[in-house]
Amino acid sequence: TLRITTVCVVVAVVLAGGGMYAYGKSLEGRIAPGVVVAGVPLGVMTDNEAANALTSAVQSYDANGISIHIGNAVLHPTPKEVGVSIDTSATVARALQAGRLDLLSSAFAVPTFGTTSVPLAVALDAPAYQRYIATVQKGYSYDAINPTLNIVNGGVVIVDGQDGRVVLADGSDQAMLHAVEYLAPWDKTLSAAPQHPVVSAADLEEAKSRMEAMLSTPLTVTAGGRQYRVTRDQRALWIGFRYAAGKVT
């Protein structure tokens, strides 16, 4: 009985080993079952199949994976535009090594149970990221506009000014990089500092009254012994104002 049992155990081990070998050979050159890269299942794929699947996923992510908010505007730069490079070949190599335990030789490959999550192989060009943010700052910052006095149909009107803003710098590039590693959505709101006009509409009231008085006062010009009456419209062309040291003159 002992002999029969021993023989059975040996046969079972041999069969198991043979099955393990055959299973390992079937996975040779393929990614182990259960391997997921950045949310993309790559189990049992060849390296070319995995590269194609990752390329497709990255292209989809390019469209709106990254969102940068500035006020009411939303930008969707691609990872490349913000200085992030994705190495598909290196990622596939990682996936091929993940989720398996090499035994004796590469032919004996036993997949681990469950899911093995692998990040993308990414790298950040920090200066490129800062250049992108600087471009956004310049494009979405604008100066405050002071109120002005205009002469319309012979009357003086105050045209209101407008606040400006300065988009502030951002240093969250590492958080963005980690999101891209897993093709996870990354939302960032860039804050902005408001810029106000140096004078208000109320500051122009006195200048407006003075301009109206100038327009209402008859004016004649003597030249060559002759007098010429200056019309209101002509006087309007001669009258202006300027800001100096925070005052209107």
mmCIF file of C-alpha atoms in Angstrom:
data_model
loop_
_atom_site.group_PDB
_atom_site.id
_atom_site.type_symbol
_atom_site.label_atom_id
_atom_site.label_comp_id
_atom_site.label_asym_id
_atom_site.label_seq_id
_atom_site.Cartn_x
_atom_site.Cartn_y
_atom_site.Cartn_z
ATOM 1 C CA THR A 1 0.000 0.000 0.000
ATOM 2 C CA LEU A 2 2.831 2.370 0.927
ATOM 3 C CA ARG A 3 4.527 1.607 -2.355
ATOM 4 C CA ILE A 4 1.339 2.264 -4.319
ATOM 5 C CA THR A 5 0.797 5.546 -2.445
ATOM 6 C CA THR A 6 4.357 6.630 -3.122
ATOM 7 C CA VAL A 7 4.000 5.846 -6.786
ATOM 8 C CA CYS A 8 0.752 7.793 -6.936
ATOM 9 C CA VAL A 9 2.370 10.819 -5.291
ATOM 10 C CA VAL A 10 5.286 10.687 -7.677
ATOM 11 C CA VAL A 11 2.960 10.405 -10.641
ATOM 12 C CA ALA A 12 0.876 13.341 -9.361
ATOM 13 C CA VAL A 13 3.978 15.488 -8.912
ATOM 14 C CA VAL A 14 5.189 14.589 -12.373
ATOM 15 C CA LEU A 15 1.810 15.354 -13.868
ATOM 16 C CA ALA A 16 1.597 18.619 -11.963
ATOM 17 C CA GLY A 17 5.062 19.555 -13.063
ATOM 18 C CA GLY A 18 4.203 18.656 -16.617
ATOM 19 C CA GLY A 19 1.035 20.669 -16.433
ATOM 20 C CA MET A 20 2.928 23.598 -14.945
ATOM 21 C CA TYR A 21 5.507 23.333 -17.691
ATOM 22 C CA ALA A 22 2.864 23.139 -20.415
ATOM 23 C CA TYR A 23 0.979 26.090 -18.908
ATOM 24 C CA GLY A 24 4.172 28.079 -18.621
ATOM 25 C CA LYS A 25 5.055 27.305 -22.231
ATOM 26 C CA SER A 26 1.611 28.476 -23.320
ATOM 27 C CA LEU A 27 2.298 31.852 -21.663
ATOM 28 C CA GLU A 28 5.792 32.195 -23.043
ATOM 29 C CA GLY A 29 6.090 35.588 -24.701
ATOM 30 C CA ARG A 30 2.730 36.639 -23.295
ATOM 31 C CA ILE A 31 1.683 38.735 -20.340
ATOM 32 C CA ALA A 32 0.422 36.732 -17.387
ATOM 33 C CA PRO A 33 -3.338 36.623 -16.730
ATOM 34 C CA GLY A 34 -4.602 39.275 -14.317
ATOM 35 C CA VAL A 35 -2.070 41.969 -15.247
ATOM 36 C CA VAL A 36 -3.691 45.390 -15.612
ATOM 37 C CA VAL A 37 -1.715 48.459 -16.705
ATOM 38 C CA ALA A 38 -3.275 51.838 -15.923
ATOM 39 C CA GLY A 39 -6.719 50.240 -15.959
ATOM 40 C CA VAL A 40 -6.108 48.381 -19.229
ATOM 41 C CA PRO A 41 -6.322 44.544 -18.942
ATOM 42 C CA LEU A 42 -3.307 43.063 -20.744
ATOM 43 C CA GLY A 43 -3.444 39.487 -19.493
ATOM 44 C CA VAL A 44 -2.434 36.802 -22.040
ATOM 45 C CA MET A 45 -1.530 39.438 -24.657
ATOM 46 C CA THR A 46 1.660 39.427 -26.696
ATOM 47 C CA ASP A 47 3.947 42.430 -26.459
ATOM 48 C CA ASN A 48 2.607 43.838 -29.753
ATOM 49 C CA GLU A 49 -1.012 43.371 -28.690
ATOM 50 C CA ALA A 50 -0.291 45.033 -25.355
ATOM 51 C CA ALA A 51 1.490 47.953 -27.037
ATOM 52 C CA ASN A 52 -1.490 48.511 -29.340
ATOM 53 C CA ALA A 53 -3.945 48.377 -26.431
ATOM 54 C CA LEU A 54 -1.891 50.871 -24.421
ATOM 55 C CA THR A 55 -1.485 53.211 -27.385
ATOM 56 C CA SER A 56 -5.262 53.255 -27.868
ATOM 57 C CA ALA A 57 -5.847 53.953 -24.168
ATOM 58 C CA VAL A 58 -3.298 56.783 -24.143
ATOM 59 C CA GLN A 59 -4.894 58.353 -27.224
ATOM 60 C CA SER A 60 -8.272 58.343 -25.469
ATOM 61 C CA TYR A 61 -6.680 59.888 -22.396
ATOM 62 C CA ASP A 62 -5.101 62.604 -24.546
ATOM 63 C CA ALA A 63 -8.547 64.000 -25.365
ATOM 64 C CA ASN A 64 -9.628 65.048 -21.870
ATOM 65 C CA GLY A 65 -7.666 63.137 -19.233
ATOM 66 C CA ILE A 66 -6.026 66.339 -18.005
ATOM 67 C CA SER A 67 -8.242 69.322 -17.198
ATOM 68 C CA ILE A 68 -6.893 72.735 -16.217
ATOM 69 C CA HIS A 69 -9.464 75.314 -15.106
ATOM 70 C CA ILE A 70 -8.879 79.072 -15.280
ATOM 71 C CA GLY A 71 -12.013 80.969 -14.385
ATOM 72 C CA ASN A 72 -14.698 79.778 -16.796
ATOM 73 C CA ALA A 73 -12.184 78.317 -19.244
ATOM 74 C CA VAL A 74 -11.183 74.635 -19.278
ATOM 75 C CA LEU A 75 -8.058 73.425 -21.069
ATOM 76 C CA HIS A 76 -7.349 69.787 -21.980
ATOM 77 C CA PRO A 77 -3.649 69.528 -22.771
ATOM 78 C CA THR A 78 -2.179 66.172 -23.710
ATOM 79 C CA PRO A 79 0.444 64.639 -21.403
ATOM 80 C CA LYS A 80 3.088 65.518 -24.005
ATOM 81 C CA GLU A 81 2.058 69.190 -23.985
ATOM 82 C CA VAL A 82 2.641 69.400 -20.229
ATOM 83 C CA GLY A 83 6.012 67.648 -20.415
ATOM 84 C CA VAL A 84 4.995 64.054 -19.630
ATOM 85 C CA SER A 85 6.421 61.298 -21.832
ATOM 86 C CA ILE A 86 4.946 57.793 -21.826
ATOM 87 C CA ASP A 87 7.276 54.910 -22.698
ATOM 88 C CA THR A 88 5.040 52.169 -24.096
ATOM 89 C CA SER A 89 7.880 49.718 -24.701
ATOM 90 C CA ALA A 90 9.155 50.018 -21.138
ATOM 91 C CA THR A 91 5.606 49.633 -19.842
ATOM 92 C CA VAL A 92 5.065 46.419 -21.826
ATOM 93 C CA ALA A 93 8.369 45.077 -20.472
ATOM 94 C CA ARG A 94 7.105 45.782 -16.948
ATOM 95 C CA ALA A 95 3.848 43.999 -17.705
ATOM 96 C CA LEU A 96 5.676 40.931 -19.036
ATOM 97 C CA GLN A 97 7.551 40.638 -15.746
ATOM 98 C CA ALA A 98 4.531 41.234 -13.541
ATOM 99 C CA GLY A 99 2.102 38.656 -12.184
ATOM 100 C CA ARG A 100 4.301 35.576 -12.583
ATOM 101 C CA LEU A 101 6.837 33.619 -10.576
ATOM 102 C CA ASP A 102 9.698 32.081 -12.547
ATOM 103 C CA LEU A 103 10.478 28.552 -11.411
ATOM 104 C CA LEU A 104 13.673 26.795 -12.533
ATOM 105 C CA SER A 105 13.383 28.272 -16.016
ATOM 106 C CA SER A 106 11.272 30.724 -17.935
ATOM 107 C CA ALA A 107 9.111 27.817 -19.058
ATOM 108 C CA PHE A 108 7.739 27.391 -15.528
ATOM 109 C CA ALA A 109 5.636 30.511 -15.099
ATOM 110 C CA VAL A 110 2.919 30.475 -12.502
ATOM 111 C CA PRO A 111 0.554 33.480 -12.500
ATOM 112 C CA THR A 112 -0.310 34.988 -9.151
ATOM 113 C CA PHE A 113 -3.932 34.989 -8.073
ATOM 114 C CA GLY A 114 -6.097 38.071 -8.539
ATOM 115 C CA THR A 115 -5.129 41.260 -10.346
ATOM 116 C CA THR A 116 -1.666 42.739 -10.636
ATOM 117 C CA SER A 117 -1.773 46.504 -11.202
ATOM 118 C CA VAL A 118 1.145 48.052 -13.061
ATOM 119 C CA PRO A 119 1.671 51.790 -13.687
ATOM 120 C CA LEU A 120 2.757 53.263 -16.990
ATOM 121 C CA ALA A 121 6.437 54.052 -17.420
ATOM 122 C CA VAL A 122 6.360 57.844 -17.438
ATOM 123 C CA ALA A 123 8.858 60.678 -17.090
ATOM 124 C CA LEU A 124 8.366 64.388 -16.460
ATOM 125 C CA ASP A 125 10.215 67.211 -18.134
ATOM 126 C CA ALA A 126 9.698 69.767 -15.353
ATOM 127 C CA PRO A 127 10.921 72.782 -17.385
ATOM 128 C CA ALA A 128 8.462 71.861 -20.165
ATOM 129 C CA TYR A 129 5.652 71.733 -17.601
ATOM 130 C CA GLN A 130 6.617 75.162 -16.268
ATOM 131 C CA ARG A 131 6.791 76.558 -19.804
ATOM 132 C CA TYR A 132 3.271 75.323 -20.471
ATOM 133 C CA ILE A 133 1.972 76.892 -17.260
ATOM 134 C CA ALA A 134 3.797 80.148 -18.088
ATOM 135 C CA THR A 135 2.101 80.194 -21.500
ATOM 136 C CA VAL A 136 -1.287 79.705 -19.835
ATOM 137 C CA GLN A 137 -0.505 82.464 -17.340
ATOM 138 C CA LYS A 138 0.331 84.878 -20.132
ATOM 139 C CA GLY A 139 -2.653 83.938 -22.255
ATOM 140 C CA TYR A 140 -5.241 84.117 -19.481
ATOM 141 C CA SER A 141 -3.935 87.074 -17.469
ATOM 142 C CA TYR A 142 -5.054 90.541 -18.468
ATOM 143 C CA ASP A 143 -4.570 94.073 -17.197
ATOM 144 C CA ALA A 144 -7.227 96.086 -15.459
ATOM 145 C CA ILE A 145 -8.826 98.786 -17.603
ATOM 146 C CA ASN A 146 -9.344 102.201 -16.075
ATOM 147 C CA PRO A 147 -12.658 104.003 -16.623
ATOM 148 C CA THR A 148 -12.526 106.684 -19.279
ATOM 149 C CA LEU A 149 -14.322 109.815 -20.418
ATOM 150 C CA ASN A 150 -15.796 109.853 -23.900
ATOM 151 C CA ILE A 151 -17.580 112.618 -25.729
ATOM 152 C CA VAL A 152 -20.642 111.149 -27.430
ATOM 153 C CA ASN A 153 -23.065 113.295 -29.438
ATOM 154 C CA GLY A 154 -21.634 116.386 -27.832
ATOM 155 C CA GLY A 155 -22.051 115.088 -24.272
ATOM 156 C CA VAL A 156 -19.495 113.698 -21.830
ATOM 157 C CA VAL A 157 -20.058 110.143 -20.592
ATOM 158 C CA ILE A 158 -18.100 107.946 -18.209
ATOM 159 C CA VAL A 159 -17.269 104.500 -19.564
ATOM 160 C CA ASP A 160 -16.758 102.055 -16.699
ATOM 161 C CA GLY A 161 -13.452 100.295 -16.232
ATOM 162 C CA GLN A 162 -12.851 96.570 -15.875
ATOM 163 C CA ASP A 163 -11.006 94.409 -13.382
ATOM 164 C CA GLY A 164 -8.030 92.383 -14.563
ATOM 165 C CA ARG A 165 -6.375 89.246 -13.216
ATOM 166 C CA VAL A 166 -3.002 87.562 -12.952
ATOM 167 C CA VAL A 167 -2.985 83.760 -13.185
ATOM 168 C CA LEU A 168 -0.677 82.397 -10.508
ATOM 169 C CA ALA A 169 2.071 79.803 -10.942
ATOM 170 C CA ASP A 170 1.457 76.165 -10.081
ATOM 171 C CA GLY A 171 3.753 73.501 -8.671
ATOM 172 C CA SER A 172 1.585 70.383 -8.683
ATOM 173 C CA ASP A 173 3.456 68.596 -11.483
ATOM 174 C CA GLN A 174 4.189 65.489 -9.380
ATOM 175 C CA ALA A 175 0.501 64.976 -8.590
ATOM 176 C CA MET A 176 -0.243 65.222 -12.302
ATOM 177 C CA LEU A 177 2.526 62.728 -13.096
ATOM 178 C CA HIS A 178 1.098 60.190 -10.658
ATOM 179 C CA ALA A 179 -2.353 60.554 -12.254
ATOM 180 C CA VAL A 180 -0.949 59.972 -15.743
ATOM 181 C CA GLU A 181 0.832 56.816 -14.514
ATOM 182 C CA TYR A 182 -2.602 55.248 -14.070
ATOM 183 C CA LEU A 183 -4.431 57.249 -16.781
ATOM 184 C CA ALA A 184 -6.546 58.703 -13.999
ATOM 185 C CA PRO A 185 -8.406 61.983 -14.569
ATOM 186 C CA TRP A 186 -6.468 64.971 -13.237
ATOM 187 C CA ASP A 187 -8.262 68.245 -12.573
ATOM 188 C CA LYS A 188 -6.405 71.378 -11.590
ATOM 189 C CA THR A 189 -7.757 74.846 -10.984
ATOM 190 C CA LEU A 190 -5.227 77.629 -11.421
ATOM 191 C CA SER A 191 -5.924 80.456 -9.003
ATOM 192 C CA ALA A 192 -5.782 84.071 -10.092
ATOM 193 C CA ALA A 193 -5.139 87.328 -8.259
ATOM 194 C CA PRO A 194 -7.555 90.130 -9.160
ATOM 195 C CA GLN A 195 -6.206 93.407 -10.495
ATOM 196 C CA HIS A 196 -8.257 96.571 -10.004
ATOM 197 C CA PRO A 197 -8.238 99.881 -11.913
ATOM 198 C CA VAL A 198 -6.129 102.599 -10.321
ATOM 199 C CA VAL A 199 -9.064 105.030 -10.466
ATOM 200 C CA SER A 200 -12.801 104.580 -10.180
ATOM 201 C CA ALA A 201 -15.697 106.055 -12.115
ATOM 202 C CA ALA A 202 -16.332 108.356 -9.144
ATOM 203 C CA ASP A 203 -12.817 109.767 -9.553
ATOM 204 C CA LEU A 204 -13.803 111.019 -13.011
ATOM 205 C CA GLU A 205 -16.822 113.014 -11.922
ATOM 206 C CA GLU A 206 -14.861 116.242 -11.391
ATOM 207 C CA ALA A 207 -13.044 115.884 -14.705
ATOM 208 C CA LYS A 208 -16.376 115.210 -16.396
ATOM 209 C CA SER A 209 -17.850 118.437 -14.972
ATOM 210 C CA ARG A 210 -14.838 120.431 -16.127
ATOM 211 C CA MET A 211 -15.016 118.965 -19.621
ATOM 212 C CA GLU A 212 -18.732 119.738 -19.832
ATOM 213 C CA ALA A 213 -18.013 123.336 -18.811
ATOM 214 C CA MET A 214 -15.334 123.625 -21.487
ATOM 215 C CA LEU A 215 -17.730 122.325 -24.096
ATOM 216 C CA SER A 216 -20.488 124.722 -23.012
ATOM 217 C CA THR A 217 -18.321 127.851 -22.891
ATOM 218 C CA PRO A 218 -18.242 129.761 -26.206
ATOM 219 C CA LEU A 219 -14.758 129.994 -27.663
ATOM 220 C CA THR A 220 -13.366 132.177 -30.396
ATOM 221 C CA VAL A 221 -9.909 132.182 -31.911
ATOM 222 C CA THR A 222 -8.296 135.278 -33.432
ATOM 223 C CA ALA A 223 -5.972 134.703 -36.374
ATOM 224 C CA GLY A 224 -4.814 137.194 -39.005
ATOM 225 C CA GLY A 225 -6.970 139.870 -37.565
ATOM 226 C CA ARG A 226 -10.065 137.749 -37.912
ATOM 227 C CA GLN A 227 -12.071 135.933 -35.275
ATOM 228 C CA TYR A 228 -13.263 132.396 -35.684
ATOM 229 C CA ARG A 229 -15.903 130.751 -33.598
ATOM 230 C CA VAL A 230 -14.899 127.266 -32.441
ATOM 231 C CA THR A 231 -17.801 124.838 -32.596
ATOM 232 C CA ARG A 232 -18.621 122.387 -29.822
ATOM 233 C CA ASP A 233 -17.519 119.451 -31.964
ATOM 234 C CA GLN A 234 -14.177 121.132 -32.658
ATOM 235 C CA ARG A 235 -13.664 121.828 -28.981
ATOM 236 C CA ALA A 236 -14.406 118.179 -28.223
ATOM 237 C CA LEU A 237 -11.358 117.236 -30.306
ATOM 238 C CA TRP A 238 -9.128 119.497 -28.202
ATOM 239 C CA ILE A 239 -10.233 118.288 -24.794
ATOM 240 C CA GLY A 240 -8.727 115.249 -23.138
ATOM 241 C CA PHE A 241 -7.656 113.956 -19.764
ATOM 242 C CA ARG A 242 -4.885 111.881 -18.277
ATOM 243 C CA TYR A 243 -3.986 109.976 -15.134
ATOM 244 C CA ALA A 244 -1.042 111.230 -13.122
ATOM 245 C CA ALA A 245 -0.076 109.994 -9.664
ATOM 246 C CA GLY A 246 -3.526 108.489 -9.207
ATOM 247 C CA LYS A 247 -5.258 111.760 -10.108
ATOM 248 C CA VAL A 248 -7.231 112.794 -13.160
ATOM 249 C CA THR A 249 -6.288 116.022 -14.921
#
